[in-house]
Amino acid sequence: MPELPEVETVRRGLVPAMEGRRIVAADIRRPDLRWPLPEKMGERLTGARVLALRRRSKYILGELDTGETLLIHLGMSGRILISGHAVGDFVHEASTPQKHDHVILDMDGGARVTMNDARRFGAMDLIATKDLDAHPLLAGLGPEPFGNAFSEPYLVRRLAGRKTPIKAALLDQKVVAGLGNIYVCEALHRARISPKRLAGRVSAERVGRLVPVIRAVLEEAIAAGGSSLRDHRQTDGELGYFQHSFRVYGREGQPCMTDGCPGEVRRIVQSGRSTFYCPVCQR
Ligand SMILES: [Zn+2]
């Protein structure tokens, strides 16, 4: 499941191909992904210029000059590939559509953007830009982790008195948008906070410390994605998936990486999801 850094990496990879460019052809090759695709999607996209390509939580939002915004969600297995003529560094040949290539956008710069999704848990939608915030997938989302609204006082206020484990509280998309299982584990490890501790029982000082820590783990992963993007441009044009080494996630039974900590990473299950943490330095 792509997390925020992967989605941000895909967005950055798409910017040179799509931003400021006009969609000259839109080939919608099936009626649905996870949900039905919007009616007359091809007609509504063809001729539209992409004014800006943004990200909200794990959604890529292409604002069009038609007054609509194209929403892209990668779901579990969604992939985006860029091919076609040289745009920036992209020099991949546009090939004949492959199995699971569901939506193909040809841009006026010569790039072809292909949405491929074998399991079809992904989604695409077209929404009136003025109504974007009310869209069911976007309404109620908390602040972006990099936004000013995600501040230390905000998080302290939001977690005060909460009787759920801090890990669950941070996964709550109403608290902070786009944070997923991997990066919550990483942030709690770096902040040395036990994932089992009730959110309302973590001191304000330690909760406040989480804000810069969450930003740091996401920024590092995005930076790793950026370097993978450069590699991918030389290979198959697929955006966004990269090897990134985690300090705690997926490291069950291995030594804790906190300086001087003799602990061993342990895995537990919380709300049906794996949590990796160090019982020695995370309190
Ligand atoms: Zn440790």
Short mmCIF file of N, CA and C in Angstrom, two decimals, residues 140-205:
data_model
loop_
_atom_site.label_atom_id
_atom_site.label_comp_id
_atom_site.label_asym_id
_atom_site.label_seq_id
_atom_site.Cartn_x
_atom_site.Cartn_y
_atom_site.Cartn_z
N GLY A 140 -13.38 15.94 6.00
CA GLY A 140 -13.07 15.42 7.31
C GLY A 140 -11.62 15.04 7.52
N LEU A 141 -10.80 15.16 6.48
CA LEU A 141 -9.37 14.88 6.67
C LEU A 141 -8.74 15.93 7.57
N GLY A 142 -7.86 15.50 8.45
CA GLY A 142 -7.13 16.43 9.31
C GLY A 142 -6.08 17.19 8.52
N PRO A 143 -5.29 18.01 9.22
CA PRO A 143 -4.27 18.81 8.53
C PRO A 143 -3.18 17.95 7.91
N GLU A 144 -2.57 18.48 6.87
CA GLU A 144 -1.41 17.84 6.25
C GLU A 144 -0.23 17.88 7.21
N PRO A 145 0.57 16.82 7.26
CA PRO A 145 1.71 16.83 8.20
C PRO A 145 2.72 17.95 7.93
N PHE A 146 2.81 18.42 6.70
CA PHE A 146 3.76 19.51 6.41
C PHE A 146 3.11 20.88 6.49
N GLY A 147 1.80 20.92 6.76
CA GLY A 147 1.12 22.21 6.78
C GLY A 147 1.26 22.91 8.12
N ASN A 148 1.04 24.23 8.10
CA ASN A 148 1.16 25.01 9.34
C ASN A 148 0.13 24.61 10.39
N ALA A 149 -1.02 24.08 9.94
CA ALA A 149 -2.07 23.73 10.89
C ALA A 149 -1.67 22.53 11.76
N PHE A 150 -0.73 21.73 11.26
CA PHE A 150 -0.24 20.59 12.05
C PHE A 150 0.89 21.10 12.94
N SER A 151 0.51 21.71 14.04
CA SER A 151 1.49 22.35 14.92
C SER A 151 1.56 21.60 16.24
N GLU A 152 2.53 21.92 17.03
CA GLU A 152 2.66 21.26 18.33
C GLU A 152 1.43 21.53 19.21
N PRO A 153 0.98 22.80 19.35
CA PRO A 153 -0.23 23.02 20.15
C PRO A 153 -1.44 22.27 19.61
N TYR A 154 -1.55 22.18 18.28
CA TYR A 154 -2.68 21.46 17.68
C TYR A 154 -2.66 20.00 18.11
N LEU A 155 -1.51 19.34 17.99
CA LEU A 155 -1.47 17.90 18.28
C LEU A 155 -1.69 17.65 19.78
N VAL A 156 -1.13 18.52 20.61
CA VAL A 156 -1.34 18.39 22.06
C VAL A 156 -2.83 18.47 22.37
N ARG A 157 -3.49 19.47 21.76
CA ARG A 157 -4.92 19.68 22.00
C ARG A 157 -5.72 18.48 21.49
N ARG A 158 -5.34 17.96 20.32
CA ARG A 158 -6.09 16.90 19.66
C ARG A 158 -5.99 15.57 20.41
N LEU A 159 -4.85 15.34 21.08
CA LEU A 159 -4.65 14.05 21.75
C LEU A 159 -5.01 14.10 23.22
N ALA A 160 -5.22 15.30 23.75
CA ALA A 160 -5.51 15.43 25.18
C ALA A 160 -6.73 14.60 25.55
N GLY A 161 -6.60 13.80 26.59
CA GLY A 161 -7.74 13.04 27.10
C GLY A 161 -8.12 11.82 26.28
N ARG A 162 -7.43 11.57 25.19
CA ARG A 162 -7.81 10.43 24.34
C ARG A 162 -7.41 9.12 24.97
N LYS A 163 -8.34 8.18 24.97
CA LYS A 163 -8.10 6.91 25.66
C LYS A 163 -7.77 5.79 24.69
N THR A 164 -7.32 6.13 23.49
CA THR A 164 -6.84 5.11 22.55
C THR A 164 -5.32 5.11 22.56
N PRO A 165 -4.70 3.98 22.21
CA PRO A 165 -3.23 3.98 22.12
C PRO A 165 -2.77 5.07 21.15
N ILE A 166 -1.61 5.65 21.44
CA ILE A 166 -1.13 6.76 20.61
C ILE A 166 -0.97 6.34 19.16
N LYS A 167 -0.63 5.07 18.94
CA LYS A 167 -0.47 4.64 17.54
C LYS A 167 -1.79 4.77 16.79
N ALA A 168 -2.89 4.31 17.41
CA ALA A 168 -4.20 4.41 16.76
C ALA A 168 -4.59 5.87 16.56
N ALA A 169 -4.26 6.71 17.55
CA ALA A 169 -4.62 8.13 17.43
C ALA A 169 -3.91 8.78 16.24
N LEU A 170 -2.65 8.40 16.01
CA LEU A 170 -1.90 9.00 14.90
C LEU A 170 -2.34 8.45 13.55
N LEU A 171 -2.91 7.24 13.56
CA LEU A 171 -3.43 6.68 12.30
C LEU A 171 -4.79 7.26 11.94
N ASP A 172 -5.43 7.93 12.90
CA ASP A 172 -6.74 8.55 12.67
C ASP A 172 -6.56 9.71 11.69
N GLN A 173 -7.14 9.55 10.49
CA GLN A 173 -6.92 10.55 9.44
C GLN A 173 -7.54 11.91 9.76
N LYS A 174 -8.41 11.94 10.78
CA LYS A 174 -8.97 13.23 11.21
C LYS A 174 -7.95 13.99 12.06
N VAL A 175 -7.00 13.27 12.64
CA VAL A 175 -5.97 13.92 13.47
C VAL A 175 -4.87 14.49 12.58
N VAL A 176 -4.37 13.65 11.67
CA VAL A 176 -3.37 14.11 10.69
C VAL A 176 -3.59 13.30 9.43
N ALA A 177 -3.55 13.97 8.28
CA ALA A 177 -3.92 13.32 7.02
C ALA A 177 -2.73 12.59 6.41
N GLY A 178 -2.98 11.36 5.98
CA GLY A 178 -2.00 10.68 5.14
C GLY A 178 -0.96 9.85 5.87
N LEU A 179 -0.98 9.89 7.20
CA LEU A 179 0.00 9.11 7.94
C LEU A 179 -0.46 7.66 8.00
N GLY A 180 0.40 6.72 7.62
CA GLY A 180 0.04 5.31 7.61
C GLY A 180 0.88 4.50 8.59
N ASN A 181 0.64 3.20 8.55
CA ASN A 181 1.21 2.29 9.54
C ASN A 181 2.74 2.37 9.65
N ILE A 182 3.41 2.36 8.51
CA ILE A 182 4.88 2.32 8.53
C ILE A 182 5.45 3.56 9.21
N TYR A 183 4.98 4.73 8.78
CA TYR A 183 5.62 5.96 9.26
C TYR A 183 5.18 6.33 10.68
N VAL A 184 4.02 5.83 11.11
CA VAL A 184 3.67 6.00 12.53
C VAL A 184 4.63 5.18 13.39
N CYS A 185 4.91 3.93 12.98
CA CYS A 185 5.88 3.11 13.73
C CYS A 185 7.24 3.81 13.78
N GLU A 186 7.68 4.32 12.64
CA GLU A 186 8.99 4.98 12.58
C GLU A 186 9.03 6.23 13.47
N ALA A 187 7.95 7.03 13.42
CA ALA A 187 7.94 8.28 14.19
C ALA A 187 7.91 7.99 15.69
N LEU A 188 7.12 7.01 16.10
CA LEU A 188 7.05 6.69 17.53
C LEU A 188 8.39 6.16 18.03
N HIS A 189 9.06 5.39 17.19
CA HIS A 189 10.38 4.87 17.59
C HIS A 189 11.36 6.03 17.75
N ARG A 190 11.36 6.91 16.79
CA ARG A 190 12.31 8.03 16.86
C ARG A 190 12.01 8.94 18.05
N ALA A 191 10.71 9.09 18.36
CA ALA A 191 10.33 9.94 19.50
C ALA A 191 10.40 9.18 20.82
N ARG A 192 10.73 7.91 20.76
CA ARG A 192 10.86 7.03 21.94
C ARG A 192 9.57 6.96 22.76
N ILE A 193 8.46 6.91 22.04
CA ILE A 193 7.15 6.79 22.70
C ILE A 193 6.60 5.40 22.40
N SER A 194 6.14 4.70 23.45
CA SER A 194 5.57 3.37 23.23
C SER A 194 4.27 3.48 22.44
N PRO A 195 4.11 2.64 21.41
CA PRO A 195 2.87 2.67 20.63
C PRO A 195 1.65 2.27 21.45
N LYS A 196 1.88 1.60 22.57
CA LYS A 196 0.77 1.13 23.40
C LYS A 196 0.26 2.19 24.38
N ARG A 197 1.09 3.20 24.62
CA ARG A 197 0.72 4.22 25.61
C ARG A 197 -0.55 4.95 25.16
N LEU A 198 -1.48 5.17 26.09
CA LEU A 198 -2.70 5.89 25.72
C LEU A 198 -2.35 7.32 25.33
N ALA A 199 -2.96 7.79 24.25
CA ALA A 199 -2.60 9.11 23.69
C ALA A 199 -2.70 10.20 24.75
N GLY A 200 -3.77 10.14 25.55
CA GLY A 200 -3.97 11.17 26.55
C GLY A 200 -3.00 11.10 27.72
N ARG A 201 -2.20 10.03 27.78
CA ARG A 201 -1.25 9.86 28.87
C ARG A 201 0.19 10.18 28.45
N VAL A 202 0.37 10.64 27.24
CA VAL A 202 1.70 11.07 26.81
C VAL A 202 1.82 12.55 27.15
N SER A 203 2.93 12.94 27.78
CA SER A 203 3.06 14.33 28.22
C SER A 203 3.01 15.28 27.02
N ALA A 204 2.54 16.50 27.28
CA ALA A 204 2.43 17.51 26.21
C ALA A 204 3.78 17.73 25.56
N GLU A 205 4.82 17.71 26.35
CA GLU A 205 6.16 17.95 25.80
C GLU A 205 6.53 16.86 24.79
#
